[in-house]
Short mmCIF file of C-alpha atoms in Angstrom, two decimals:
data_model
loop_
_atom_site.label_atom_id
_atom_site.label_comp_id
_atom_site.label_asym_id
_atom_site.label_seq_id
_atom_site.Cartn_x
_atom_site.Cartn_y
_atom_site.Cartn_z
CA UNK A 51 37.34 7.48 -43.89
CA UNK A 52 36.62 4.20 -45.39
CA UNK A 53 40.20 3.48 -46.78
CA UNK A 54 41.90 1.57 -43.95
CA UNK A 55 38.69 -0.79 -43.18
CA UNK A 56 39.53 -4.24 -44.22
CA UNK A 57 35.92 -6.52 -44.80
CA UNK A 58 37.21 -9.88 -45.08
CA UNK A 59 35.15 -11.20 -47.62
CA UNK A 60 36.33 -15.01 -46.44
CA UNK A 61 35.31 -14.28 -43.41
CA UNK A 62 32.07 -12.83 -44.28
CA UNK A 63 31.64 -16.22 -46.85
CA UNK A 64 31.95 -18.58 -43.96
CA UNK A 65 30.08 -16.68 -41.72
CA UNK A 66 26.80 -16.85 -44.04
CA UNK A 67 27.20 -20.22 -45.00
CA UNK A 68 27.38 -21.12 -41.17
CA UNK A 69 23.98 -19.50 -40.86
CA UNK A 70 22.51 -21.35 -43.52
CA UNK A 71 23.84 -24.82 -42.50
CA UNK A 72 22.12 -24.19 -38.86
CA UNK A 73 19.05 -22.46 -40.04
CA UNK A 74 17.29 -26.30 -39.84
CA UNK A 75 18.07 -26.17 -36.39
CA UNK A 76 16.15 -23.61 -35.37
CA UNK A 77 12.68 -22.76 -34.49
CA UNK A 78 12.85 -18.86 -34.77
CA UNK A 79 15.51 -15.86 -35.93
CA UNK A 80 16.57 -13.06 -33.62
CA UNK A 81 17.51 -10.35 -35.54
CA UNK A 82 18.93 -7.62 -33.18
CA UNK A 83 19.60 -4.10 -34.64
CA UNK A 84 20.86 -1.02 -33.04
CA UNK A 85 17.73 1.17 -31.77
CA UNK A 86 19.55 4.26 -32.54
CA UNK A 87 20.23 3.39 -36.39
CA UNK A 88 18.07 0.12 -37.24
CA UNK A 89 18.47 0.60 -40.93
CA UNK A 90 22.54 0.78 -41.18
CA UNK A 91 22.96 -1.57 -38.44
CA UNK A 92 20.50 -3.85 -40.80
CA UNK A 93 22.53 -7.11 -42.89
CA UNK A 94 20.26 -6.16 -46.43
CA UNK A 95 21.09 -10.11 -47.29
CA UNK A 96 19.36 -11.49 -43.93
CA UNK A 97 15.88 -11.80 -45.28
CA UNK A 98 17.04 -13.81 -48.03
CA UNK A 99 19.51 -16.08 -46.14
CA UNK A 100 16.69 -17.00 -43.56
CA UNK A 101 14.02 -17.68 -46.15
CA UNK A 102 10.23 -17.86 -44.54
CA UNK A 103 11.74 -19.08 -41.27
CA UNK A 104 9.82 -16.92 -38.76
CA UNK A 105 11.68 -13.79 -37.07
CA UNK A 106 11.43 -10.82 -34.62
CA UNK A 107 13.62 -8.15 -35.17
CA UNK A 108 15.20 -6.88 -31.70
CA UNK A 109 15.43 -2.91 -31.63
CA UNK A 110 18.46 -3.51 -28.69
CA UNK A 111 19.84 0.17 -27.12
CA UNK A 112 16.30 1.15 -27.25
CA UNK A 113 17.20 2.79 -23.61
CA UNK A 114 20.17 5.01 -26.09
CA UNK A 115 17.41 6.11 -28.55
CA UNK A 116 14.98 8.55 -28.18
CA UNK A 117 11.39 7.51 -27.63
CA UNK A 118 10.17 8.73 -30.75
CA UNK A 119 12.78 6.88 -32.76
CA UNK A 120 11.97 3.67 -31.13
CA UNK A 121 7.98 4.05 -31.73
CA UNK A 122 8.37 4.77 -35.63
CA UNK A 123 11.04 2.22 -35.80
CA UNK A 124 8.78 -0.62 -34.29
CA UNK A 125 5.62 0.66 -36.36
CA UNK A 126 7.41 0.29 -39.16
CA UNK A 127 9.02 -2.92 -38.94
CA UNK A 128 5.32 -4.24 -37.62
CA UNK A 129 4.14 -2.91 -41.48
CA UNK A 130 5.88 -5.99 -42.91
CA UNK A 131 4.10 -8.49 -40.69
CA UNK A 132 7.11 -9.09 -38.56
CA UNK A 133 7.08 -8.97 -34.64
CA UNK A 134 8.91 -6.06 -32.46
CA UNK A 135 10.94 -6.32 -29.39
CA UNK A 136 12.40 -3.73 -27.90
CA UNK A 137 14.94 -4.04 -25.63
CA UNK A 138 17.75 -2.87 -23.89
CA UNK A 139 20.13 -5.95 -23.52
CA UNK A 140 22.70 -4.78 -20.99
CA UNK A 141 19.71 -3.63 -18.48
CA UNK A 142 17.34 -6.19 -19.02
CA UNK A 143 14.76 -4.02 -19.90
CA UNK A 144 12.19 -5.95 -23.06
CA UNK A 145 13.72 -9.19 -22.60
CA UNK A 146 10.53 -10.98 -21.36
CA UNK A 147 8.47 -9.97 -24.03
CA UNK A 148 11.00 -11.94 -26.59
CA UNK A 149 9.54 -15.62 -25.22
CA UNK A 150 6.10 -14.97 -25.65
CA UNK A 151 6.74 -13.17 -29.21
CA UNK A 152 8.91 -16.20 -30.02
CA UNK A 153 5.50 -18.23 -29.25
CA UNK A 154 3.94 -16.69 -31.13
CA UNK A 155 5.92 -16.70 -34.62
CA UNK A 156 6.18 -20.37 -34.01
CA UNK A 157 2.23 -20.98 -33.44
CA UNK A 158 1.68 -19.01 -36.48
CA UNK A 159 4.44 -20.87 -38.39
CA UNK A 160 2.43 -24.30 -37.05
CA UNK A 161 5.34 -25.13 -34.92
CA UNK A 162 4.70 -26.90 -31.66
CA UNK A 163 8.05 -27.31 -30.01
CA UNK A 164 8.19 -26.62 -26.27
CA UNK A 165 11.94 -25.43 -26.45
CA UNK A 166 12.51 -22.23 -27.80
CA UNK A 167 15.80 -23.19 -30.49
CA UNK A 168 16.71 -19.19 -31.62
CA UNK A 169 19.16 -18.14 -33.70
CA UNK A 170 20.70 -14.77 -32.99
CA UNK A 171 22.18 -12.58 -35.70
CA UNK A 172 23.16 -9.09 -36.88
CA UNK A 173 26.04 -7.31 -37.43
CA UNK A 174 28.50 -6.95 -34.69
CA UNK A 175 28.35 -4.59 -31.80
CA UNK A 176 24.71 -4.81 -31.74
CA UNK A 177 24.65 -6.89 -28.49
CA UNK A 178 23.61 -10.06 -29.56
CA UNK A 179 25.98 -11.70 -26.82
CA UNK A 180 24.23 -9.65 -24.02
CA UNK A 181 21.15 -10.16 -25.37
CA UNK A 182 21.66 -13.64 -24.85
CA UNK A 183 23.39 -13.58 -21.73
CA UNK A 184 20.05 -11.46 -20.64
CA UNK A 185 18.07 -14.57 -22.19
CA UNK A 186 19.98 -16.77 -20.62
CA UNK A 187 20.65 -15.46 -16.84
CA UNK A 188 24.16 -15.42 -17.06
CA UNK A 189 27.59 -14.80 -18.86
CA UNK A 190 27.26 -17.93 -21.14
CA UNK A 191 28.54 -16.35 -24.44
CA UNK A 192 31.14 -13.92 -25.09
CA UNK A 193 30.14 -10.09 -24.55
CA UNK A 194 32.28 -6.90 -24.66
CA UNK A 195 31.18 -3.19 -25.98
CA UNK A 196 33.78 -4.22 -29.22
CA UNK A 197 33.03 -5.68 -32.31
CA UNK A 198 34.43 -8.85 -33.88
CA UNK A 199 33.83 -10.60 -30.31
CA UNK A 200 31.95 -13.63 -31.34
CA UNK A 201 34.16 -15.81 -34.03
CA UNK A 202 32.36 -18.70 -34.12
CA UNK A 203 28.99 -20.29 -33.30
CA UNK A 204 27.67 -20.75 -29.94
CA UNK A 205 24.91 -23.08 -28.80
CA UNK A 206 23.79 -21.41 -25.25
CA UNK A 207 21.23 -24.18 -23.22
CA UNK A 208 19.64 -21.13 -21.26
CA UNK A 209 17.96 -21.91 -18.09
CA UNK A 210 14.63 -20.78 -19.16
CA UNK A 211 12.80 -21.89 -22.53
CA UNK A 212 15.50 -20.79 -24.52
CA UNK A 213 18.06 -22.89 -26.63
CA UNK A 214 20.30 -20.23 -28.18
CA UNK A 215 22.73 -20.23 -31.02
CA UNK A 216 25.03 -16.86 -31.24
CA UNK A 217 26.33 -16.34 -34.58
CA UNK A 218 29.29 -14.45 -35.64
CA UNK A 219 28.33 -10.96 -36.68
CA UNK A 220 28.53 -10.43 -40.63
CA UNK A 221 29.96 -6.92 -41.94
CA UNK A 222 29.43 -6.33 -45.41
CA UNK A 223 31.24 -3.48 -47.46
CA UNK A 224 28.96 0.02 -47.23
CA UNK A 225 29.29 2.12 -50.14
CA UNK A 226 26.58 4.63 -48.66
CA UNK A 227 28.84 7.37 -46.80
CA UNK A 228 25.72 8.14 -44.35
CA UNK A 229 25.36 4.33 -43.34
CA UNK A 230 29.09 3.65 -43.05
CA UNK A 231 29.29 6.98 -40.62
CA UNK A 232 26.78 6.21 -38.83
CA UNK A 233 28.06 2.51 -37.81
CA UNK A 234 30.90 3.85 -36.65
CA UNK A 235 29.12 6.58 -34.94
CA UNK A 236 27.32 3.31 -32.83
CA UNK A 237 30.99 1.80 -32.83
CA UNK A 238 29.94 -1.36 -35.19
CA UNK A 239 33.59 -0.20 -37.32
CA UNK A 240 36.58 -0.34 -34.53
CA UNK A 241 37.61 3.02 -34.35
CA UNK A 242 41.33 1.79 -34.24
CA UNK A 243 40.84 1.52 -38.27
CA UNK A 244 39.17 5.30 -38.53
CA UNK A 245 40.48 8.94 -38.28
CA UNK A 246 38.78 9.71 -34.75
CA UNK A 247 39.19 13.14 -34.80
CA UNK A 248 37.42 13.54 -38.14
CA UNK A 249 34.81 10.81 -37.08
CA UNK A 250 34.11 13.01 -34.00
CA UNK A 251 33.82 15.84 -35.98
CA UNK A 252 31.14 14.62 -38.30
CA UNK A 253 29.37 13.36 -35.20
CA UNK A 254 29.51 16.63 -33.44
CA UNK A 255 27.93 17.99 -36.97
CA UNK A 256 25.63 15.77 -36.60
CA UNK A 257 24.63 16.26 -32.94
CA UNK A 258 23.68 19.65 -34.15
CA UNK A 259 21.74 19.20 -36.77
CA UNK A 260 19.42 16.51 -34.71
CA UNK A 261 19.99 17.27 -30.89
CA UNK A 262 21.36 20.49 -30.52
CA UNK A 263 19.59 21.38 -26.91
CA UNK A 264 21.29 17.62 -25.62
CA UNK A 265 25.12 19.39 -26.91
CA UNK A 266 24.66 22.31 -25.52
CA UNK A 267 23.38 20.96 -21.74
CA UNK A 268 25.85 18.33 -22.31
CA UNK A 269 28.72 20.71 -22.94
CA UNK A 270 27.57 24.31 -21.97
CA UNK A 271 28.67 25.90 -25.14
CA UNK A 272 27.45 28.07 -27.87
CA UNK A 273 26.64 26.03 -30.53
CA UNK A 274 25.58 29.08 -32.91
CA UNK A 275 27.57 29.77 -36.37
CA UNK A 276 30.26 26.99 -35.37
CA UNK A 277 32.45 24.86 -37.24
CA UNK A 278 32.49 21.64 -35.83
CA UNK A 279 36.54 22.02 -35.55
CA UNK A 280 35.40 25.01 -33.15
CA UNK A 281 32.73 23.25 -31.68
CA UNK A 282 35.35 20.64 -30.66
CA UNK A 283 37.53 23.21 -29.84
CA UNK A 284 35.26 24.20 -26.95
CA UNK A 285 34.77 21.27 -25.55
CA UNK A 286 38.01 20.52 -25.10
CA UNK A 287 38.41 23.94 -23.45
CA UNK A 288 35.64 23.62 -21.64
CA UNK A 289 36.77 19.89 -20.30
CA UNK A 290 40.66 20.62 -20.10
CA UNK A 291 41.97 18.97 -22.64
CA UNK A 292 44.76 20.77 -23.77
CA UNK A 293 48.20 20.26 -24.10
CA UNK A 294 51.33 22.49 -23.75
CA UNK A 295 50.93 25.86 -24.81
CA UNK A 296 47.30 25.28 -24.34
CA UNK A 297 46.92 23.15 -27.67
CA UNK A 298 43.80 20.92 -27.94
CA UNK A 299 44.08 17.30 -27.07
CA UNK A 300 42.36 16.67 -30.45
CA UNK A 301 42.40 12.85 -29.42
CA UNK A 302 40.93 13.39 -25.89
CA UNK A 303 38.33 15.82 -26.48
CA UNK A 304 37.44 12.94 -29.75
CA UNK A 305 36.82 10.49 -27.15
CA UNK A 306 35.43 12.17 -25.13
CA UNK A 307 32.24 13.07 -27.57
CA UNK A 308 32.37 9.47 -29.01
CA UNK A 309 31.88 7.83 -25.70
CA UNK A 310 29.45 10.39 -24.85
CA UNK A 311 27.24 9.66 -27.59
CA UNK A 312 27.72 5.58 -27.04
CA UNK A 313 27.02 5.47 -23.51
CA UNK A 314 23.75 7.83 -23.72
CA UNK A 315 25.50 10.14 -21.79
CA UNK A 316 24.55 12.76 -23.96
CA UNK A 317 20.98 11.63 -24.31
CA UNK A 318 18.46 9.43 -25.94
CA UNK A 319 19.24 9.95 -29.97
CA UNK A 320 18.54 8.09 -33.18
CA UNK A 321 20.37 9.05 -36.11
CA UNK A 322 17.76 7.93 -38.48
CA UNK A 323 14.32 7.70 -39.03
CA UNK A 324 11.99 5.74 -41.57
CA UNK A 325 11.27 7.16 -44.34
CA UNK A 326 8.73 7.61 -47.05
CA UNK A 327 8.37 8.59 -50.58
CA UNK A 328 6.46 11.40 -51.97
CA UNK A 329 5.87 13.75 -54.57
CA UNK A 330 9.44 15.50 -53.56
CA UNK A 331 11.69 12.62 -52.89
CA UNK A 332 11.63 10.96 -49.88
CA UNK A 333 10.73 12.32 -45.99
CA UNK A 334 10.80 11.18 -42.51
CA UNK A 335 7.78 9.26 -41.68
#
């Protein structure tokens, strides 16, 4: 599913060397991952880019993911020293806990600045537009539910305590099938560039496997010794979307799910959980 995704490694250049010219302008990083999968919506190369300058990571969509996911999530994070929001961006739930977090990475970093100069980044279609625009109290940077929206910087004087530069968001290549399928699960890769239908079959699978009692009051179906070809099958028989003949709408009923899972219409789910080694490998903490 990978073949037709281009990663622009000139843009991705540029992109990092923009964050490391402007890192001396800044007091603190915002580092907002997506609540349902913080670990493939994660840029590995962040930590080094920003150095010791201090950070919070931003669990955004927490209102998407379940409550469990978000409580291991922010324990886990909090084992490396770092500082935990979470937040739900487009609501405005979390944001007011960012300031006084913010604070307090800069007291402990021995900065005394009364302004609040953040730099936001992550990967795209995490929200770090509508984070800011929450920060902010209005539509001062570019937001839409799409990747790729923010090309360039953006210095946002907020209102409040907040000077805000929005970064563009930095892609790299994923060679790990799970992460890559689970970004565009989250819609991070624009599904214009993917086989839908297969992507919503592999989500479907997936739905199964981790929330079947949210498919099947979602969808009133029997979930039971299905393919997920059948499973989508009888959804789209269940929601009409057939064609002549009664042929499934394959591209419907894949929208359908997709959106579903985006919007939390299905329910609060995270895709993945922290884990930690042991004797047999490695297991959910």
């Amino acid at each position: 599913m990978t073949e037709n995704v281009n990663w622009f490694p000139k843009h991705m250049k540029d992109s990092e060397d923009l964050l490391k010219k402007n890192l001396k302008a800044v007091n603190v990083i915002l580092e907002v991952l997506d609540a349902r999968a913080p670990l493939s919506s994660k840029d590995m190369k962040i930590d080094k880019i920003i150095g010791q300058k201090a950070k919070i990571i931003i669990l955004n969509k927490c209102d998407l993911a379940s409550p469990e996911g978000n409580k291991k999530w922010a324990s886990f994070f909090k084992r490396g020293d770092t500082e935990v929001a979470l937040v739900s961006a487009g609501t405005g739930d979390g944001l007011k806990t960012i300031s006084s977090l913010a604070r307090k990475v800069m007291d402990k970093a021995g900065i005394k600045n009364k302004t609040i100069r953040a730099m936001v980044v992550g990967i795209p279609n995490v929200g770090k537009s509508t984070l800011i625009n929450g920060l902010a109290g209005g539509n001062k940077a570019k937001a839409a539910n799409k990747p790729g929206v923010t090309q360039s910087k953006q210095w946002i004087d907020a209102t409040s305590q907040f000077e805000l530069l929005d970064t563009p968001g930095i892609l790299r290549p994923r060679e790990d099938k799970e992460t890559f399928t689970h970004l565009a699960f989250i819609g991070t890769i624009n599904d214009a560039v993917l086989d839908v239908p297969t992507l919503a079959a592999e989500l479907i699978e997936k739905l199964v496997d981790i929330a079947p009692d949210e498919v099947c009051a979602r969808y009133k179906i029997d979930i039971e010794n299905k393919t997920p070809l059948e499973l989508l099958e009888a959804i789209a028989a269940k929601r009409g979307c057939l064609l002549k003949n009664g042929i499934i709408d394959t591209l419907r009923v894949s929208g359908i799910v997709l959106s579903d899972f985006r919007k939390g219409t299905l329910g609060k789910i995270t895709l993945e959980y922290p884990m930690k080694p042991n004797t047999d490998g490695r297991t959910p903490l």
